Structures are given as structure tokens and as C-alpha cells.
mmCIF file of C-alpha atoms and ligand atoms in Angstrom:
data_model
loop_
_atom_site.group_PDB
_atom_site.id
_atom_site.type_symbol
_atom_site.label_atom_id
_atom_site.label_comp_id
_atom_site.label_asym_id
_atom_site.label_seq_id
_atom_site.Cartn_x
_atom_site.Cartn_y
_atom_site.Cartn_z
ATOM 1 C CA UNK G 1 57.486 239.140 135.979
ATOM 2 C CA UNK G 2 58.137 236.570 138.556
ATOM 3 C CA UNK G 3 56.924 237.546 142.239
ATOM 4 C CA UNK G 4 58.864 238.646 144.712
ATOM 5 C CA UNK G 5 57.680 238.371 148.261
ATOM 6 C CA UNK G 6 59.404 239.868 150.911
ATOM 7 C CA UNK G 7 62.040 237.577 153.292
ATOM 8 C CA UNK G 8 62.023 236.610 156.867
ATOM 9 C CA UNK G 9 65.554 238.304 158.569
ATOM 10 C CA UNK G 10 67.322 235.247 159.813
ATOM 11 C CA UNK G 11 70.678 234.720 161.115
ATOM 12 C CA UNK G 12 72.614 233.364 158.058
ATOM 13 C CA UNK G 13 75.531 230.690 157.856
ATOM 14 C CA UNK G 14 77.481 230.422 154.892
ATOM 15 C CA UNK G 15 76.330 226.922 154.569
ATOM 16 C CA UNK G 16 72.648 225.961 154.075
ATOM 17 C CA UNK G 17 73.203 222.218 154.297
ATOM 18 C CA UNK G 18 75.871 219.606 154.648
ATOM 19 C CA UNK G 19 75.824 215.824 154.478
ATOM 20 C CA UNK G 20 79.051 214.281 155.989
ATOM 21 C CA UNK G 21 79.754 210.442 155.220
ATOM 22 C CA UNK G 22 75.662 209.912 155.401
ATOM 23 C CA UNK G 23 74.139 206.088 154.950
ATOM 24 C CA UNK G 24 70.925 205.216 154.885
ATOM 25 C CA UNK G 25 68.780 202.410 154.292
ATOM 26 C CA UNK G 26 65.263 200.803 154.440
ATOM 27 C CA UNK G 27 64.648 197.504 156.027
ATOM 28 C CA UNK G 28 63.605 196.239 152.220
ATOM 29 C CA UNK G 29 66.299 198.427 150.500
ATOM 30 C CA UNK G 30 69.614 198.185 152.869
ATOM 31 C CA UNK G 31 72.296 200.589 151.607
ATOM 32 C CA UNK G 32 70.106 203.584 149.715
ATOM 33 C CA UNK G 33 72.789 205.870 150.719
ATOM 34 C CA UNK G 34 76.387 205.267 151.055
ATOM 35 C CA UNK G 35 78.745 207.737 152.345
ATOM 36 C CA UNK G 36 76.955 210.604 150.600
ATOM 37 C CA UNK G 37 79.217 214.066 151.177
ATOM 38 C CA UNK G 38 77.358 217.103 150.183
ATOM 39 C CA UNK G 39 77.869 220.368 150.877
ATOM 40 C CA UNK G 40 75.241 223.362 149.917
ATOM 41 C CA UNK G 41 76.725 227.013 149.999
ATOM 42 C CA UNK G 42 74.047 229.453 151.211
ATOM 43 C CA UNK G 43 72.210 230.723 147.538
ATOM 44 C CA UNK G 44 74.040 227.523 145.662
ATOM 45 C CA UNK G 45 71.678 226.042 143.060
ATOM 46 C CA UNK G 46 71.963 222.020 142.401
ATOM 47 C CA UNK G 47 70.110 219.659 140.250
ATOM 48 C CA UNK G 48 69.752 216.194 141.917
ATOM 49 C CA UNK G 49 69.937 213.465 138.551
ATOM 50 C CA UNK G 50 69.699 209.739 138.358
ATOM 51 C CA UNK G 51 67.863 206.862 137.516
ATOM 52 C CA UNK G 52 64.488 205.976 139.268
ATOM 53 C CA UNK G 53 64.943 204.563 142.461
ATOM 54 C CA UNK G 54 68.565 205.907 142.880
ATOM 55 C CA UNK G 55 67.859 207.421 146.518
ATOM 56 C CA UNK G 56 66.797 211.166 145.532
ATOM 57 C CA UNK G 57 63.496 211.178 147.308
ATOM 58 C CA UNK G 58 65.809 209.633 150.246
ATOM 59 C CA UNK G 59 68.363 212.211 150.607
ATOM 60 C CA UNK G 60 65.488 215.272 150.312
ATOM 61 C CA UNK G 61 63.530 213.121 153.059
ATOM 62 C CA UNK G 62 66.756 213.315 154.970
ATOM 63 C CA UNK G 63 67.324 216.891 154.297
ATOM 64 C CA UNK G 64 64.099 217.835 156.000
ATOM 65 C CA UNK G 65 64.635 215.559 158.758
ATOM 66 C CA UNK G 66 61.752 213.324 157.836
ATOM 67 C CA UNK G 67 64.175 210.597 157.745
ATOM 68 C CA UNK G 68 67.584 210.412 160.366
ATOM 69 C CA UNK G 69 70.492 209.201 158.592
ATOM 70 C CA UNK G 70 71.602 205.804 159.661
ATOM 71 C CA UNK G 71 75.881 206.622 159.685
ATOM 72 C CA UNK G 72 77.063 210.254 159.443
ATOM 73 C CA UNK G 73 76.303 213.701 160.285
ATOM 74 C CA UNK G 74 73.525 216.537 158.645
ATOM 75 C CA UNK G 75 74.303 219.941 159.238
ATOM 76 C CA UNK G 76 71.174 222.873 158.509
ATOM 77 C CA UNK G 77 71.688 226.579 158.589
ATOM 78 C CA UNK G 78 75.128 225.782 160.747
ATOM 79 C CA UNK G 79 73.630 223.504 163.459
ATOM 80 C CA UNK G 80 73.703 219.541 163.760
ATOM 81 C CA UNK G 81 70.395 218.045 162.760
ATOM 82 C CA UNK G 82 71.735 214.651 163.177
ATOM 83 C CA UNK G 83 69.354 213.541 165.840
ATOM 84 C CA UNK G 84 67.736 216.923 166.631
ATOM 85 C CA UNK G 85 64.865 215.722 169.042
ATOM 86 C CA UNK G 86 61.375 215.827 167.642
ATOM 87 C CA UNK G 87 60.334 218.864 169.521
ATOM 88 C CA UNK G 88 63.289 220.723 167.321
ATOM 89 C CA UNK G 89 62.414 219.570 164.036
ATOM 90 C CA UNK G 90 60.255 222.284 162.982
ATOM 91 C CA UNK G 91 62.398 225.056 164.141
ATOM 92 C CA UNK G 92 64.491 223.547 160.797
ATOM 93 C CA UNK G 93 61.885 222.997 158.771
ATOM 94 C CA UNK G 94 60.205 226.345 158.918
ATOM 95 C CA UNK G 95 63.135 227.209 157.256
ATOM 96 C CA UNK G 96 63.228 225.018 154.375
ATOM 97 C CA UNK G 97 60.268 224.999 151.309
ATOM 98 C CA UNK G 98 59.468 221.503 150.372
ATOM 99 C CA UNK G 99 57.709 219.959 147.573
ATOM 100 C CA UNK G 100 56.949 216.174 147.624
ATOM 101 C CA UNK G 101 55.928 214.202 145.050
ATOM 102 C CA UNK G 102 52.712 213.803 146.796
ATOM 103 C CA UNK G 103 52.424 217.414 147.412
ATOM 104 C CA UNK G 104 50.986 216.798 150.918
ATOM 105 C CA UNK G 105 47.937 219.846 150.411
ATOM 106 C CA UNK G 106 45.260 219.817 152.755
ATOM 107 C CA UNK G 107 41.659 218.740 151.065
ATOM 108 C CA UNK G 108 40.068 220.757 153.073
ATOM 109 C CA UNK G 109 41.509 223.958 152.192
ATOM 110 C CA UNK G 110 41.254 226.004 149.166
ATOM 111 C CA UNK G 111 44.390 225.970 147.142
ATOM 112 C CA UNK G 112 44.574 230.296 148.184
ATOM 113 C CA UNK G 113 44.728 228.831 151.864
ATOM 114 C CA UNK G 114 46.525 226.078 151.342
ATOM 115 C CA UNK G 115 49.177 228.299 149.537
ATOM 116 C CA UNK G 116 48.813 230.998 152.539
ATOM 117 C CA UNK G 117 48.836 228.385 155.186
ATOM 118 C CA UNK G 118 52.936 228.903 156.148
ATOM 119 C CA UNK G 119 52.448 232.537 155.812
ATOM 120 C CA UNK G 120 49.185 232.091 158.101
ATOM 121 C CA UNK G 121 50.929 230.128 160.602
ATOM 122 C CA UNK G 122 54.291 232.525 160.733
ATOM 123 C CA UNK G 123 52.143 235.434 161.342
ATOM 124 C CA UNK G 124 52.312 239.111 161.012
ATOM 125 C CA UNK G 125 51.885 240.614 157.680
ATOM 126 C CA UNK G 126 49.124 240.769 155.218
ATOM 127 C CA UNK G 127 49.779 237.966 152.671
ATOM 128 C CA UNK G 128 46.716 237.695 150.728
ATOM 129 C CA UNK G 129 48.070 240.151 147.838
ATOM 130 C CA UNK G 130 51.545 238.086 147.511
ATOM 131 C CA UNK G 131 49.640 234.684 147.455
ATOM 132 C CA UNK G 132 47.255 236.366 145.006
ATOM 133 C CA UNK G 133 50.059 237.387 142.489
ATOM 134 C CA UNK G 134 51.741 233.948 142.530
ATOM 135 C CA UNK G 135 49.069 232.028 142.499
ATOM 136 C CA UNK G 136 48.096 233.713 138.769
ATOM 137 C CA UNK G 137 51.771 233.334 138.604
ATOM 138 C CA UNK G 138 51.606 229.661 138.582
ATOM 139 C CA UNK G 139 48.313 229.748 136.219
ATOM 140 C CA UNK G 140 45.964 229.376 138.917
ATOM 141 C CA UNK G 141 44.284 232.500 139.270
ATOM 142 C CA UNK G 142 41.045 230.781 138.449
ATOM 143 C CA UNK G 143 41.618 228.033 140.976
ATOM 144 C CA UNK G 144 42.094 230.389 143.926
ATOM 145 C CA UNK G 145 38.614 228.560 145.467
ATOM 146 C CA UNK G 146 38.981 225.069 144.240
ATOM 147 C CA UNK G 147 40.440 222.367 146.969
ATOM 148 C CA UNK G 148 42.714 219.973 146.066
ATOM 149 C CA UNK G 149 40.803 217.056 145.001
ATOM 150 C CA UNK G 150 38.825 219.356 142.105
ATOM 151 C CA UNK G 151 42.715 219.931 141.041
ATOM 152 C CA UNK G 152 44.844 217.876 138.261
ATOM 153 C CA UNK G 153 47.947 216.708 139.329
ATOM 154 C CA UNK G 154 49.896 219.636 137.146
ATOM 155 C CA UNK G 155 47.454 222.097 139.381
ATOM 156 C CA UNK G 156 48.571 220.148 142.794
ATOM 157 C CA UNK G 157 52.136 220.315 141.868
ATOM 158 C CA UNK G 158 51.670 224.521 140.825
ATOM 159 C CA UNK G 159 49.791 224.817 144.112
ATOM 160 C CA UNK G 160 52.934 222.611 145.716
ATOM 161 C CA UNK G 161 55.388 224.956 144.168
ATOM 162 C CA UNK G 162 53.780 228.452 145.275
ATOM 163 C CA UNK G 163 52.929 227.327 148.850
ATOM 164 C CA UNK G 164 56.414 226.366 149.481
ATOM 165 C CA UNK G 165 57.894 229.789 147.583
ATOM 166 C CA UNK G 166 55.804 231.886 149.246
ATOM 167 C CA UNK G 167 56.677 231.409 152.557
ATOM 168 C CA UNK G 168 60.460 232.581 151.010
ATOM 169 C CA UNK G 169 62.676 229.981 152.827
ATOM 170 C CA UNK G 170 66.347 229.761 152.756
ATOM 171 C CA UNK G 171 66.048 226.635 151.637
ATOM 172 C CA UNK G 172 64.072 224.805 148.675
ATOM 173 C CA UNK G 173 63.965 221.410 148.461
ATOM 174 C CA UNK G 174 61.638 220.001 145.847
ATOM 175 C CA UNK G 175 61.001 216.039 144.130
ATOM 176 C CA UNK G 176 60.306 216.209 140.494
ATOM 177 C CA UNK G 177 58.753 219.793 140.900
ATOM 178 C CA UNK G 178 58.312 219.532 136.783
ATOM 179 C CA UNK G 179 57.003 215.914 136.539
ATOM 180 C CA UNK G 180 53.473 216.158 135.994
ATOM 181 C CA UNK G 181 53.510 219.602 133.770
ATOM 182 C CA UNK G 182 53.831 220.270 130.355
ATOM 183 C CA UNK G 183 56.932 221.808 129.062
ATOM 184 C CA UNK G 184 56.246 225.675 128.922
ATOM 185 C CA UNK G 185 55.288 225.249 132.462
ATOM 186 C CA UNK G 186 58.568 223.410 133.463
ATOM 187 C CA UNK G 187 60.064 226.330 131.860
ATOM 188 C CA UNK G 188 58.353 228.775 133.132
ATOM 189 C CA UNK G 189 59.089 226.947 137.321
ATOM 190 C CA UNK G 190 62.895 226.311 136.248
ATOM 191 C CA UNK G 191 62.782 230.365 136.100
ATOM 192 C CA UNK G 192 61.477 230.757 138.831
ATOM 193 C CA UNK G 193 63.710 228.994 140.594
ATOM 194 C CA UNK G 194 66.262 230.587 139.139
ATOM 195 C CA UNK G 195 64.952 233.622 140.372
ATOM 196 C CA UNK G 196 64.876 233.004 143.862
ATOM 197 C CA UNK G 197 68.303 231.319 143.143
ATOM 198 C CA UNK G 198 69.616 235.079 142.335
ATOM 199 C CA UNK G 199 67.459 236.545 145.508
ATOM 200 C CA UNK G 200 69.784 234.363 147.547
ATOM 201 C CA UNK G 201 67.826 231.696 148.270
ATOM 202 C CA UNK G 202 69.803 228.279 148.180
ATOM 203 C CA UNK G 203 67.985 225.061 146.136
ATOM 204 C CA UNK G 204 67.866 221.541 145.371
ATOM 205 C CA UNK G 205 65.806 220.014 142.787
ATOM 206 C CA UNK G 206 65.665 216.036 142.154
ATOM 207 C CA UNK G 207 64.822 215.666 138.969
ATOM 208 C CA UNK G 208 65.269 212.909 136.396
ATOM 209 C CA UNK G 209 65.364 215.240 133.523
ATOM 210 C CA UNK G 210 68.927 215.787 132.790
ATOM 211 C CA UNK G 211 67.967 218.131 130.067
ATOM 212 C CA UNK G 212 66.405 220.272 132.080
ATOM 213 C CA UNK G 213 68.995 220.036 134.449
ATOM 214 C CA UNK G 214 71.598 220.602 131.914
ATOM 215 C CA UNK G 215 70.295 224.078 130.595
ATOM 216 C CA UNK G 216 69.514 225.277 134.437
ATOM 217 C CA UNK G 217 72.454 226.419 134.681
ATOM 218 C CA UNK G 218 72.678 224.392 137.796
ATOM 219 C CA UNK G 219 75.404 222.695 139.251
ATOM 220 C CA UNK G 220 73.978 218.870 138.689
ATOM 221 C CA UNK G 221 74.514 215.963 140.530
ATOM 222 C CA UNK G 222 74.262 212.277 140.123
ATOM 223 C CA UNK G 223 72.965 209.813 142.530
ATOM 224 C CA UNK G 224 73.433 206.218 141.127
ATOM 225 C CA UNK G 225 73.645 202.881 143.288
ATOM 226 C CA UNK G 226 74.302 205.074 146.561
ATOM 227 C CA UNK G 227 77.089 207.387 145.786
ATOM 228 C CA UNK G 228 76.752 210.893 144.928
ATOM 229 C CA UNK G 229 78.962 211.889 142.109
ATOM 230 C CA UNK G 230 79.076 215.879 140.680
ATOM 231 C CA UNK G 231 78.567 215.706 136.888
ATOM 232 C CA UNK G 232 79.114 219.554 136.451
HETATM 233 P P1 LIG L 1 64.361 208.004 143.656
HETATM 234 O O1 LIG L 1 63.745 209.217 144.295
HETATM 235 O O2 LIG L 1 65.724 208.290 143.100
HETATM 236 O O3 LIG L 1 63.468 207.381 142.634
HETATM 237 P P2 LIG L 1 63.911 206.729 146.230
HETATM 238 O O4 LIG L 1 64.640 207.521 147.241
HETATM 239 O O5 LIG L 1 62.430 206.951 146.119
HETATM 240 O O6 LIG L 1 64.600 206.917 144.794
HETATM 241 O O7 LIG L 1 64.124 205.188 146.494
HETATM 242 C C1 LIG L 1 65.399 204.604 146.690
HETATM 243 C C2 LIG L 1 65.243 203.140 147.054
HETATM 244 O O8 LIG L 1 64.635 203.022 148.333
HETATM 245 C C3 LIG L 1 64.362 202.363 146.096
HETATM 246 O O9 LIG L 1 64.898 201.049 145.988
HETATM 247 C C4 LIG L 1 63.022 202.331 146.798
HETATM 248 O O10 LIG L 1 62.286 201.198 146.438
HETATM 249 C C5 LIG L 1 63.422 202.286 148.258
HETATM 250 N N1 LIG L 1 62.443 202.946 149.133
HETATM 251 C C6 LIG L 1 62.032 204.236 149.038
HETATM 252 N N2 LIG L 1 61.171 204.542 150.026
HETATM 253 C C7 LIG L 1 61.026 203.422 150.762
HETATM 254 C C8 LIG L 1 60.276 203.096 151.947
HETATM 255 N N3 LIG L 1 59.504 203.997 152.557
HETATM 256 N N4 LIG L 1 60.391 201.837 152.428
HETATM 257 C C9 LIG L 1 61.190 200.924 151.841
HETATM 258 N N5 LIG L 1 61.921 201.157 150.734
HETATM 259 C C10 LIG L 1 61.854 202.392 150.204
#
């Protein structure tokens, strides 16, 4: 049975997120994003597709404000992040889950605090059972202790997956969540995320694997030479 930790009560707006004629670009790579329009109903579920190097890290960096867009507007739980200022930025990301491709755990931590750590910092309840549960979830109930550099990168990307669940945003953004584990266990994080999809919680998941994508039962989009383009 897949976990189900309880929810922060926050105000709700029908929309999670909304990109409105968004460009962005590097100095090296000008013109990443062009005019990207995407809208994300509160407790839609999308797949992110397209070929390496397409922009999907890009528009998740921009959807957790790591990035600012360079044209265009970002909207986040009904309120313009365009250019929030710094000090606002992680009013709007305590509110999102995010899981990077470089999974961004602390080394110093075990993987049971580095998976509490959200939880820690909010406050308030006693976690340690819920962290427990998903952290067997995940398959690693026998890792509870180990820090991050004893882990594999399948372990990492687990430990990735159950800190940002945990914390039960209303938003989950994650990069290749299924890249670096084997297939049961992409199965087994695809229903997850499917179940937190049907608890209400609203997700996007960049992924190059358009099969997996395909049986999600996802809406998927495409991302190819800067445009965004809905394939179902
Ligand atoms: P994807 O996630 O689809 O593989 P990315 O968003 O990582 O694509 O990259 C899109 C483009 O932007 C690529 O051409 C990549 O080389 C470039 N790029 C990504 N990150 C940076 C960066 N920090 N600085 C400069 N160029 C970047």
C-alpha cells in the first residue's frame, strides 16, 4: 500500500501553475524557451517528453523559481512569481516537492533526516513514523542510517523521491525521477505518483521515456526546439 501522509491546509486556487508566453535562454544556449503557454489545473497530472537537451530541466528550474523567465509571466498557487523578490521565493517553494537530477541531499545527513528534513523544518507533528513507512516504501528501510555518499544513484534518486513526497506539497515537480532505476521500481514511483495524483496533489514529471509516459495515464507533453506542443 502506498503511504499516505497527512496534508498541510492551504488556501487553494484552481490553478497550481501557469506559464504565459515564457522565453528563456542561456548566454551559450539563446532561445531554450520560446513562448511556452502552460497551464496546470490544481490535481492535473502531465508528463514533460522530448529529446535531450529540449529545455525540460529549464522549464522545472523555472517552475521553482530557480531560474526567472526572460519574456512572459509565471503564475504559482494564483500569485505572480514573475520576479517575486528573493526574500519571497521560499514562501513558493515550500509549496512545491522537487526532485533534480542531482538530487541535491545533504552528505551529512542520514537519508531518514535527509527525507525528514522539510517535515523538520515545517514543524509541528511527529514525522518519524510517516518517513519510516515510505522510506521501506521506496526500498530503503535498510538505508534509514546510511548518508548519501554510501548510496547508489537509484538509492539517491528513492531518497530524492520520498523527501520531496513526504513533505505532501501541492505541487511535484520532478527531472527524470525514473532515470537511474530499474524498471519494477519505475513502476512501482509512476504509482505512486499516481497516487498522490488522485489525493489531489497536482504533478509534472520530465521524462524522456515516452513509454512510460504513454501508459501513465498522464496528459503528456512535448518540448522540442523551444515550443511546447500537447501530444495527448
Ligand atoms: P533537457 O532537460 O530537455 O535535457 P535542458 O533544460 O537541460 O534540457 O537544456 C536545454 C538547453 O540549455 C541545452 O542546450 C543545454 O545545453 C542548455 N543549458 C542547460 N543548462 C544550462 C546552463 N546552466 N548554462 C548554459 N546552458 C545550459
Amino acid at each position: 500500500m502506498t503511504p499516505e501522509p497527512r496534508r498541510a491546509e492551504t488556501a487553494a486556487s484552481p490553478v497550481t501553475a501557469r506559464l504565459q508566453g515564457v522565453g528563456f535562454g542561456y548566454a551559450e544556449a539563446p532561445d531554450v524557451l520560446r513562448g511556452i503557454d502552460l497551464t496546470l489545473p490544481r490535481g492535473s497530472f502531465h508528463f514533460l517528453t522530448g529529446p535531450s537537451g529540449a529545455g525540460k530541466s529549464t522549464l522545472l528550474k523555472l517552475l521553482t523559481l530557480a531560474e526567472r523567465p526572460t519574456t512572459g509571466r509565471i503564475t504559482l498557487f494564483g500569485q505572480d512569481a514573475t520576479e517575486a523578490p528573493r526574500a519571497l521565493v521560499p514562501a513558493f517553494r515550500r509549496r512545491i516537492g522537487a526532485v533534480f537530477q542531482d538530487f541535491r541531499l545533504l552528505d551529512h545527513l542520514s537519508a531518514f533526516d535527509n527525507a525528514a528534513l522539510p517535515l523538520r523544518l515545517a514543524g509541528g507533528r511527529d514525522y518519524a513514523a510517516d518517513v519510516q513507512e515510505m522510506l521501506r516504501w521506496v526500498g530503503l528501510g535498510g538505508r534509514m542510517d546510511a548518508r548519501p555518499p554510501a548510496l547508489s544513484g537509484g538509492e539517491k534518486q528513492r531518497l530524492a523521491i520520498a523527501r520531496a513526497v513526504l513533505a505532501r506539497p501541492e505541487l511535484i515537480v520532478a527531472d527524470e525521477p525514473t532515470g537511474s532505476v530499474d524498471k519494477a521500481m519505475a513502476e512501482k514511483l509512476l504509482r505512486l505518483f499516481q497516487t498522490l495524483n488522485r489525493q489531489g496533489t497536482t504533478l509534472l514529471i520530465a521524462s524522456h521515456d515516452e513509454t512510460l509516459a504513454r501508459r501513465s495515464g498522464a496528459a503528456v507533453l512535448r518540448l522540442d526546439q523551444g515550443r511546447l506542443e500537447t501530444v495527448r
